mmCIF file of C-alpha atoms and ligand atoms in Angstrom:
data_model
loop_
_atom_site.group_PDB
_atom_site.id
_atom_site.type_symbol
_atom_site.label_atom_id
_atom_site.label_comp_id
_atom_site.label_asym_id
_atom_site.label_seq_id
_atom_site.Cartn_x
_atom_site.Cartn_y
_atom_site.Cartn_z
ATOM 1 C CA MET A 73 -17.462 4.718 20.956
ATOM 2 C CA GLU A 74 -19.086 3.633 17.732
ATOM 3 C CA VAL A 75 -16.691 2.382 15.055
ATOM 4 C CA THR A 76 -17.737 2.119 11.392
ATOM 5 C CA LEU A 77 -15.436 0.437 8.890
ATOM 6 C CA LEU A 78 -15.884 2.723 5.884
ATOM 7 C CA GLY A 79 -13.141 1.149 3.761
ATOM 8 C CA THR A 80 -11.685 -2.333 4.265
ATOM 9 C CA GLY A 81 -9.806 -2.878 0.992
ATOM 10 C CA ASP A 82 -6.270 -2.454 -0.300
ATOM 11 C CA THR A 83 -5.186 0.187 -2.775
ATOM 12 C CA THR A 84 -7.213 -1.132 -5.747
ATOM 13 C CA GLY A 85 -10.248 -2.126 -3.692
ATOM 14 C CA THR A 86 -12.675 -4.988 -4.351
ATOM 15 C CA PRO A 87 -14.157 -5.167 -6.885
ATOM 16 C CA THR A 88 -11.074 -3.828 -8.660
ATOM 17 C CA VAL A 89 -11.782 -1.608 -11.664
ATOM 18 C CA GLY A 90 -11.573 -3.631 -14.877
ATOM 19 C CA CYS A 91 -11.144 -6.937 -13.038
ATOM 20 C CA ASP A 92 -13.289 -9.950 -13.768
ATOM 21 C CA CYS A 93 -11.626 -12.408 -11.378
ATOM 22 C CA ASP A 94 -13.809 -14.834 -9.430
ATOM 23 C CA THR A 95 -13.399 -12.817 -6.218
ATOM 24 C CA CYS A 96 -14.442 -9.515 -7.803
ATOM 25 C CA ARG A 97 -17.374 -11.276 -9.458
ATOM 26 C CA GLU A 98 -18.378 -12.879 -6.150
ATOM 27 C CA ALA A 99 -18.237 -9.436 -4.454
ATOM 28 C CA ARG A 100 -20.569 -8.018 -7.116
ATOM 29 C CA ASP A 101 -22.940 -10.995 -6.697
ATOM 30 C CA ARG A 102 -23.004 -10.563 -2.922
ATOM 31 C CA GLY A 103 -23.361 -6.786 -3.194
ATOM 32 C CA VAL A 104 -20.371 -6.192 -0.924
ATOM 33 C CA GLU A 105 -17.420 -3.928 -1.370
ATOM 34 C CA ARG A 106 -13.953 -3.267 0.010
ATOM 35 C CA SER A 107 -13.174 0.329 -0.790
ATOM 36 C CA ARG A 108 -9.914 2.059 0.116
ATOM 37 C CA PHE A 109 -9.036 2.174 3.818
ATOM 38 C CA SER A 110 -10.846 4.455 6.256
ATOM 39 C CA VAL A 111 -12.372 4.112 9.738
ATOM 40 C CA HIS A 112 -14.993 6.391 11.306
ATOM 41 C CA VAL A 113 -15.119 6.655 15.111
ATOM 42 C CA ARG A 114 -17.958 8.495 16.844
ATOM 43 C CA ASN A 115 -17.649 9.628 20.437
ATOM 44 C CA GLU A 116 -21.102 8.852 21.800
ATOM 45 C CA GLU A 117 -20.614 11.218 24.751
ATOM 46 C CA THR A 118 -19.689 14.323 22.770
ATOM 47 C CA ASP A 119 -21.156 13.344 19.366
ATOM 48 C CA GLU A 120 -17.805 14.260 17.773
ATOM 49 C CA CYS A 121 -16.466 12.112 14.941
ATOM 50 C CA LEU A 122 -12.899 11.168 14.175
ATOM 51 C CA LEU A 123 -11.837 9.893 10.756
ATOM 52 C CA ILE A 124 -8.797 7.618 10.565
ATOM 53 C CA ASP A 125 -7.300 8.007 7.076
ATOM 54 C CA ALA A 126 -8.890 9.923 4.208
ATOM 55 C CA SER A 127 -9.795 7.401 1.527
ATOM 56 C CA PRO A 128 -10.024 8.334 -2.172
ATOM 57 C CA ASP A 129 -13.504 6.761 -1.775
ATOM 58 C CA PHE A 130 -14.463 9.414 0.822
ATOM 59 C CA ARG A 131 -17.505 10.638 -1.119
ATOM 60 C CA SER A 132 -19.189 7.273 -1.656
ATOM 61 C CA GLN A 133 -18.252 6.126 1.855
ATOM 62 C CA PHE A 134 -20.100 9.056 3.417
ATOM 63 C CA LEU A 135 -23.062 8.668 1.047
ATOM 64 C CA ASP A 136 -23.331 4.912 1.637
ATOM 65 C CA ASN A 137 -23.025 4.890 5.432
ATOM 66 C CA ASP A 138 -25.125 6.624 8.048
ATOM 67 C CA VAL A 139 -22.258 8.625 9.537
ATOM 68 C CA SER A 140 -21.587 12.322 10.158
ATOM 69 C CA LEU A 141 -18.764 14.241 8.540
ATOM 70 C CA PRO A 142 -15.650 14.154 10.737
ATOM 71 C CA ASP A 143 -14.670 16.883 13.198
ATOM 72 C CA GLU A 144 -11.002 15.831 13.058
ATOM 73 C CA VAL A 145 -8.875 13.529 10.872
ATOM 74 C CA LEU A 146 -5.804 11.335 11.489
ATOM 75 C CA ILE A 147 -3.463 10.292 8.686
ATOM 76 C CA THR A 148 -1.326 7.162 9.191
ATOM 77 C CA HIS A 149 0.979 7.586 6.164
ATOM 78 C CA ILE A 150 1.217 9.282 2.797
ATOM 79 C CA HIS A 151 0.211 6.509 0.381
ATOM 80 C CA PHE A 152 -2.597 7.450 -2.038
ATOM 81 C CA ASP A 153 -5.155 5.059 -0.554
ATOM 82 C CA HIS A 154 -4.887 6.676 2.925
ATOM 83 C CA LEU A 155 -4.347 10.340 2.138
ATOM 84 C CA ASP A 156 -5.767 11.521 -1.156
ATOM 85 C CA GLY A 157 -9.372 11.732 0.040
ATOM 86 C CA LEU A 158 -8.406 14.782 2.060
ATOM 87 C CA GLY A 159 -9.072 16.859 -1.058
ATOM 88 C CA ASN A 160 -12.776 16.339 -0.271
ATOM 89 C CA ALA A 161 -12.418 18.945 2.482
ATOM 90 C CA TYR A 162 -12.998 21.607 -0.170
ATOM 91 C CA ARG A 163 -16.392 23.288 0.411
ATOM 92 C CA LEU A 164 -17.523 20.555 2.844
ATOM 93 C CA PHE A 165 -15.746 22.049 5.852
ATOM 94 C CA ASP A 166 -15.051 25.516 7.191
ATOM 95 C CA SER A 167 -12.112 24.162 9.129
ATOM 96 C CA LEU A 168 -10.723 20.676 9.544
ATOM 97 C CA PRO A 169 -7.942 19.787 12.010
ATOM 98 C CA VAL A 170 -5.691 16.987 10.717
ATOM 99 C CA HIS A 171 -3.288 15.090 12.983
ATOM 100 C CA ALA A 172 -0.142 13.399 11.681
ATOM 101 C CA THR A 173 3.321 12.631 12.981
ATOM 102 C CA GLY A 174 6.060 15.224 12.887
ATOM 103 C CA GLU A 175 9.098 12.939 12.756
ATOM 104 C CA THR A 176 11.168 13.197 9.586
ATOM 105 C CA ASP A 177 10.878 10.288 7.163
ATOM 106 C CA PRO A 178 14.397 9.415 5.916
ATOM 107 C CA LYS A 179 12.878 8.462 2.546
ATOM 108 C CA THR A 180 11.085 11.748 1.817
ATOM 109 C CA ASP A 181 13.197 13.959 4.111
ATOM 110 C CA GLU A 182 10.009 15.395 5.553
ATOM 111 C CA SER A 183 7.386 14.283 8.047
ATOM 112 C CA VAL A 184 3.908 12.970 7.238
ATOM 113 C CA ALA A 185 2.583 16.260 8.645
ATOM 114 C CA ASP A 186 4.856 18.268 6.299
ATOM 115 C CA THR A 187 3.852 16.207 3.250
ATOM 116 C CA ILE A 188 0.166 16.835 3.982
ATOM 117 C CA ARG A 189 0.811 20.573 4.420
ATOM 118 C CA ASP A 190 2.648 20.722 1.065
ATOM 119 C CA LYS A 191 0.193 18.594 -0.866
ATOM 120 C CA PHE A 192 -2.918 20.424 0.361
ATOM 121 C CA ASP A 193 -1.510 23.926 0.712
ATOM 122 C CA TYR A 194 -4.336 25.146 -1.590
ATOM 123 C CA LEU A 195 -6.944 24.132 1.010
ATOM 124 C CA ASP A 196 -7.260 26.820 3.686
ATOM 125 C CA GLN A 197 -9.725 24.600 5.573
ATOM 126 C CA ILE A 198 -7.001 22.145 6.615
ATOM 127 C CA THR A 199 -4.768 22.779 9.618
ATOM 128 C CA VAL A 200 -2.152 20.097 10.244
ATOM 129 C CA HIS A 201 -1.051 19.369 13.812
ATOM 130 C CA ASP A 202 2.309 17.633 14.363
ATOM 131 C CA ARG A 203 2.132 14.717 16.795
ATOM 132 C CA GLU A 204 4.848 12.649 18.396
ATOM 133 C CA PRO A 205 4.768 8.850 18.045
ATOM 134 C CA LEU A 206 3.842 6.996 21.262
ATOM 135 C CA VAL A 207 2.692 10.217 22.952
ATOM 136 C CA SER A 208 -1.067 10.474 23.325
ATOM 137 C CA PHE A 209 -3.034 13.609 22.497
ATOM 138 C CA SER A 210 -6.687 14.573 22.570
ATOM 139 C CA ALA A 211 -8.930 14.474 19.485
ATOM 140 C CA CYS A 212 -12.744 14.418 19.484
ATOM 141 C CA GLY A 213 -12.669 13.755 23.229
ATOM 142 C CA PHE A 214 -10.572 10.610 22.770
ATOM 143 C CA ASP A 215 -7.023 9.845 23.872
ATOM 144 C CA VAL A 216 -5.251 9.085 20.593
ATOM 145 C CA THR A 217 -1.758 7.690 20.009
ATOM 146 C CA PHE A 218 0.233 7.047 16.822
ATOM 147 C CA VAL A 219 2.449 3.957 17.110
ATOM 148 C CA PRO A 220 5.332 3.243 14.688
ATOM 149 C CA VAL A 221 4.886 0.160 12.472
ATOM 150 C CA GLU A 222 6.829 -1.343 9.554
ATOM 151 C CA HIS A 223 5.936 -0.240 6.008
ATOM 152 C CA PRO A 224 9.220 0.397 4.173
ATOM 153 C CA PRO A 225 10.374 2.593 2.602
ATOM 154 C CA LEU A 226 7.933 5.028 4.243
ATOM 155 C CA VAL A 227 7.247 5.753 7.885
ATOM 156 C CA CYS A 228 3.783 4.542 8.845
ATOM 157 C CA TYR A 229 1.829 4.377 12.079
ATOM 158 C CA GLY A 230 -0.819 2.284 13.744
ATOM 159 C CA VAL A 231 -3.378 4.087 15.890
ATOM 160 C CA VAL A 232 -4.816 3.608 19.375
ATOM 161 C CA VAL A 233 -8.078 5.373 20.317
ATOM 162 C CA GLU A 234 -9.257 5.215 23.938
ATOM 163 C CA ASN A 235 -11.971 6.598 26.180
ATOM 164 C CA ASP A 236 -13.657 5.437 29.390
ATOM 165 C CA GLY A 237 -11.868 2.090 29.350
ATOM 166 C CA SER A 238 -12.784 1.314 25.701
ATOM 167 C CA LYS A 239 -9.951 0.735 23.302
ATOM 168 C CA LEU A 240 -9.746 0.601 19.511
ATOM 169 C CA ALA A 241 -6.376 -0.372 18.027
ATOM 170 C CA LEU A 242 -5.409 -0.606 14.377
ATOM 171 C CA THR A 243 -2.118 -1.606 12.830
ATOM 172 C CA GLY A 244 -2.047 0.669 9.788
ATOM 173 C CA ASP A 245 -0.220 -0.769 6.778
ATOM 174 C CA THR A 246 2.503 -2.964 8.219
ATOM 175 C CA GLY A 247 4.564 -6.114 8.157
ATOM 176 C CA TYR A 248 4.470 -8.406 11.173
ATOM 177 C CA SER A 249 7.646 -7.101 12.814
ATOM 178 C CA ILE A 250 6.157 -4.224 14.833
ATOM 179 C CA PRO A 251 8.440 -2.638 17.476
ATOM 180 C CA ASP A 252 7.881 -3.762 21.094
ATOM 181 C CA ALA A 253 6.746 -0.342 22.340
ATOM 182 C CA SER A 254 4.083 -0.287 19.615
ATOM 183 C CA ARG A 255 2.977 -3.826 20.424
ATOM 184 C CA ASP A 256 2.528 -2.796 24.052
ATOM 185 C CA ALA A 257 0.416 0.200 23.017
ATOM 186 C CA LEU A 258 -1.767 -1.890 20.648
ATOM 187 C CA SER A 259 -2.377 -4.708 23.136
ATOM 188 C CA GLY A 260 -5.598 -5.474 24.994
ATOM 189 C CA ALA A 261 -7.944 -3.764 22.514
ATOM 190 C CA ASP A 262 -11.708 -4.279 22.539
ATOM 191 C CA LEU A 263 -11.576 -4.029 18.753
ATOM 192 C CA PHE A 264 -8.405 -4.699 16.756
ATOM 193 C CA LEU A 265 -8.159 -3.928 13.029
ATOM 194 C CA ALA A 266 -5.201 -5.610 11.356
ATOM 195 C CA ASP A 267 -3.718 -5.326 7.862
ATOM 196 C CA ALA A 268 -4.096 -8.744 6.188
ATOM 197 C CA ILE A 269 -3.570 -8.107 2.498
ATOM 198 C CA VAL A 270 -3.360 -11.749 1.325
ATOM 199 C CA PRO A 271 -3.295 -15.321 2.630
ATOM 200 C CA ALA A 272 0.226 -16.590 3.394
ATOM 201 C CA SER A 273 -0.006 -19.063 0.501
ATOM 202 C CA LEU A 274 0.367 -16.163 -1.952
ATOM 203 C CA CYS A 275 3.859 -15.191 -0.709
ATOM 204 C CA GLU A 276 5.367 -17.410 -3.393
ATOM 205 C CA TYR A 277 4.111 -14.906 -5.980
ATOM 206 C CA HIS A 278 5.750 -11.874 -4.330
ATOM 207 C CA PRO A 279 9.229 -11.084 -5.729
ATOM 208 C CA ALA A 280 10.498 -10.764 -2.131
ATOM 209 C CA GLY A 281 8.561 -13.861 -0.971
ATOM 210 C CA GLY A 282 7.419 -14.013 2.636
ATOM 211 C CA ARG A 283 9.136 -13.129 5.907
ATOM 212 C CA HIS A 284 8.757 -13.594 9.645
ATOM 213 C CA HIS A 285 7.840 -17.280 9.408
ATOM 214 C CA THR A 286 6.113 -19.186 12.204
ATOM 215 C CA ASP A 287 7.754 -22.342 13.623
ATOM 216 C CA ASP A 288 5.669 -24.233 11.068
ATOM 217 C CA GLY A 289 7.151 -22.207 8.219
ATOM 218 C CA VAL A 290 4.144 -19.973 7.538
ATOM 219 C CA PRO A 291 5.138 -16.422 6.494
ATOM 220 C CA ARG A 292 3.539 -13.689 8.598
ATOM 221 C CA THR A 293 4.708 -10.865 6.313
ATOM 222 C CA PHE A 294 3.881 -10.657 2.586
ATOM 223 C CA GLY A 295 6.989 -9.235 0.929
ATOM 224 C CA TYR A 296 8.097 -6.625 3.438
ATOM 225 C CA LYS A 297 5.288 -4.151 4.013
ATOM 226 C CA HIS A 298 1.995 -5.929 4.720
ATOM 227 C CA MET A 299 0.914 -8.826 6.937
ATOM 228 C CA THR A 300 -0.498 -12.063 5.658
ATOM 229 C CA ARG A 301 -3.833 -13.228 7.068
ATOM 230 C CA GLU A 302 -1.896 -15.691 9.217
ATOM 231 C CA GLY A 303 0.453 -12.935 10.426
ATOM 232 C CA ALA A 304 -2.434 -10.627 11.327
ATOM 233 C CA LEU A 305 -4.207 -13.409 13.229
ATOM 234 C CA SER A 306 -1.098 -14.388 15.142
ATOM 235 C CA LEU A 307 -0.465 -10.733 16.066
ATOM 236 C CA ALA A 308 -4.092 -10.392 17.244
ATOM 237 C CA ASP A 309 -3.622 -13.464 19.392
ATOM 238 C CA GLU A 310 -0.357 -12.222 20.901
ATOM 239 C CA LEU A 311 -1.870 -8.808 21.611
ATOM 240 C CA ASP A 312 -4.887 -10.351 23.296
ATOM 241 C CA ALA A 313 -7.504 -8.574 21.215
ATOM 242 C CA GLU A 314 -11.130 -9.096 22.206
ATOM 243 C CA VAL A 315 -12.554 -8.804 18.661
ATOM 244 C CA THR A 316 -10.379 -8.843 15.539
ATOM 245 C CA ARG A 317 -11.341 -7.778 12.030
ATOM 246 C CA LEU A 318 -8.933 -8.145 9.135
ATOM 247 C CA VAL A 319 -8.737 -5.124 6.853
ATOM 248 C CA HIS A 320 -6.746 -3.754 3.871
ATOM 249 C CA VAL A 321 -7.857 -6.966 2.166
ATOM 250 C CA SER A 322 -7.024 -7.463 -1.537
ATOM 251 C CA HIS A 323 -8.958 -9.235 -4.296
ATOM 252 C CA PHE A 324 -6.154 -11.831 -4.466
ATOM 253 C CA TYR A 325 -7.877 -14.039 -1.871
ATOM 254 C CA SER A 326 -9.712 -16.863 -3.664
ATOM 255 C CA GLU A 327 -13.468 -16.407 -3.896
ATOM 256 C CA GLU A 328 -13.910 -19.230 -1.333
ATOM 257 C CA GLU A 329 -11.692 -17.481 1.223
ATOM 258 C CA ALA A 330 -12.337 -13.820 0.504
ATOM 259 C CA PHE A 331 -15.571 -13.479 2.470
ATOM 260 C CA GLU A 332 -14.756 -15.822 5.365
ATOM 261 C CA GLU A 333 -14.538 -14.632 8.963
ATOM 262 C CA PRO A 334 -12.806 -12.583 10.263
ATOM 263 C CA LEU A 335 -12.194 -10.696 7.006
ATOM 264 C CA ALA A 336 -14.098 -7.401 7.177
ATOM 265 C CA VAL A 337 -16.274 -5.810 4.488
ATOM 266 C CA ASP A 338 -17.322 -2.172 4.194
ATOM 267 C CA GLY A 339 -20.051 -0.890 6.445
ATOM 268 C CA GLU A 340 -19.424 -3.067 9.505
ATOM 269 C CA ARG A 341 -20.187 -1.222 12.744
ATOM 270 C CA TYR A 342 -19.013 -1.956 16.291
ATOM 271 C CA ARG A 343 -19.900 -0.420 19.626
ATOM 272 C CA ILE A 344 -17.135 -0.748 22.193
HETATM 273 ZN ZN1 ZN B 588 -10.402 -9.085 -9.034
HETATM 274 ZN ZN1 ZN B 589 0.647 1.977 2.437
HETATM 275 ZN ZN1 ZN B 590 -2.683 1.073 2.047
#
């Protein structure tokens, strides 16, 4: 499979609109961007393409990268930066299957699949398929599995995509404390994409501080719904990932740290 990182930023992206911080300025100088989260996966055997999350930056992501429009879409959760790009289906597609979980979110009293159906009920092109967490299904010739992660107050899922012994795993938006069954499913990936919104040093600025500290006192969760860089790297290590890229990266990293390895930028492409 061929994996293209279309969007590697958090919900404001980098550069952030109206921001003149050193990191946003450095991004402009380097000509790099971190738009809102989305991953494109092409099945090289069938030439079908799967899109993981529909970024509000959908249009520029498909204009800027040499990738085909998706045949099917997965949605990890209902936050704006992962879902709202689905409106781009209008007039671009005759039909577009969308996969999302069918378990009821206690917060919204409906499933991710139901929320998508309600929100985009004006788009006849979209058909939403309910999927069960930890049960794999077929999409674009891949075996695909949603795995529950920790992103309170909403339900949210990581994703595993497999074919012919190749494995892509991504955490979705999550804190470090991922359930054991999900950790098992995410382990041993050829390419692992992990939410790493800020360095652990910034937890002191979050009203909820940091959680899930290492033995050395380093917080692996920023607040309660995203991992720190250190948390993402320790998870990657525990899950024995072959290659790790850190995604959902904010502009709050200092300009010295923001473009260091293994923090991803838009447009990176991997063949696994
Ligand atoms: Zn900035
Ligand atoms: Zn989110
Ligand atoms: Zn997000």
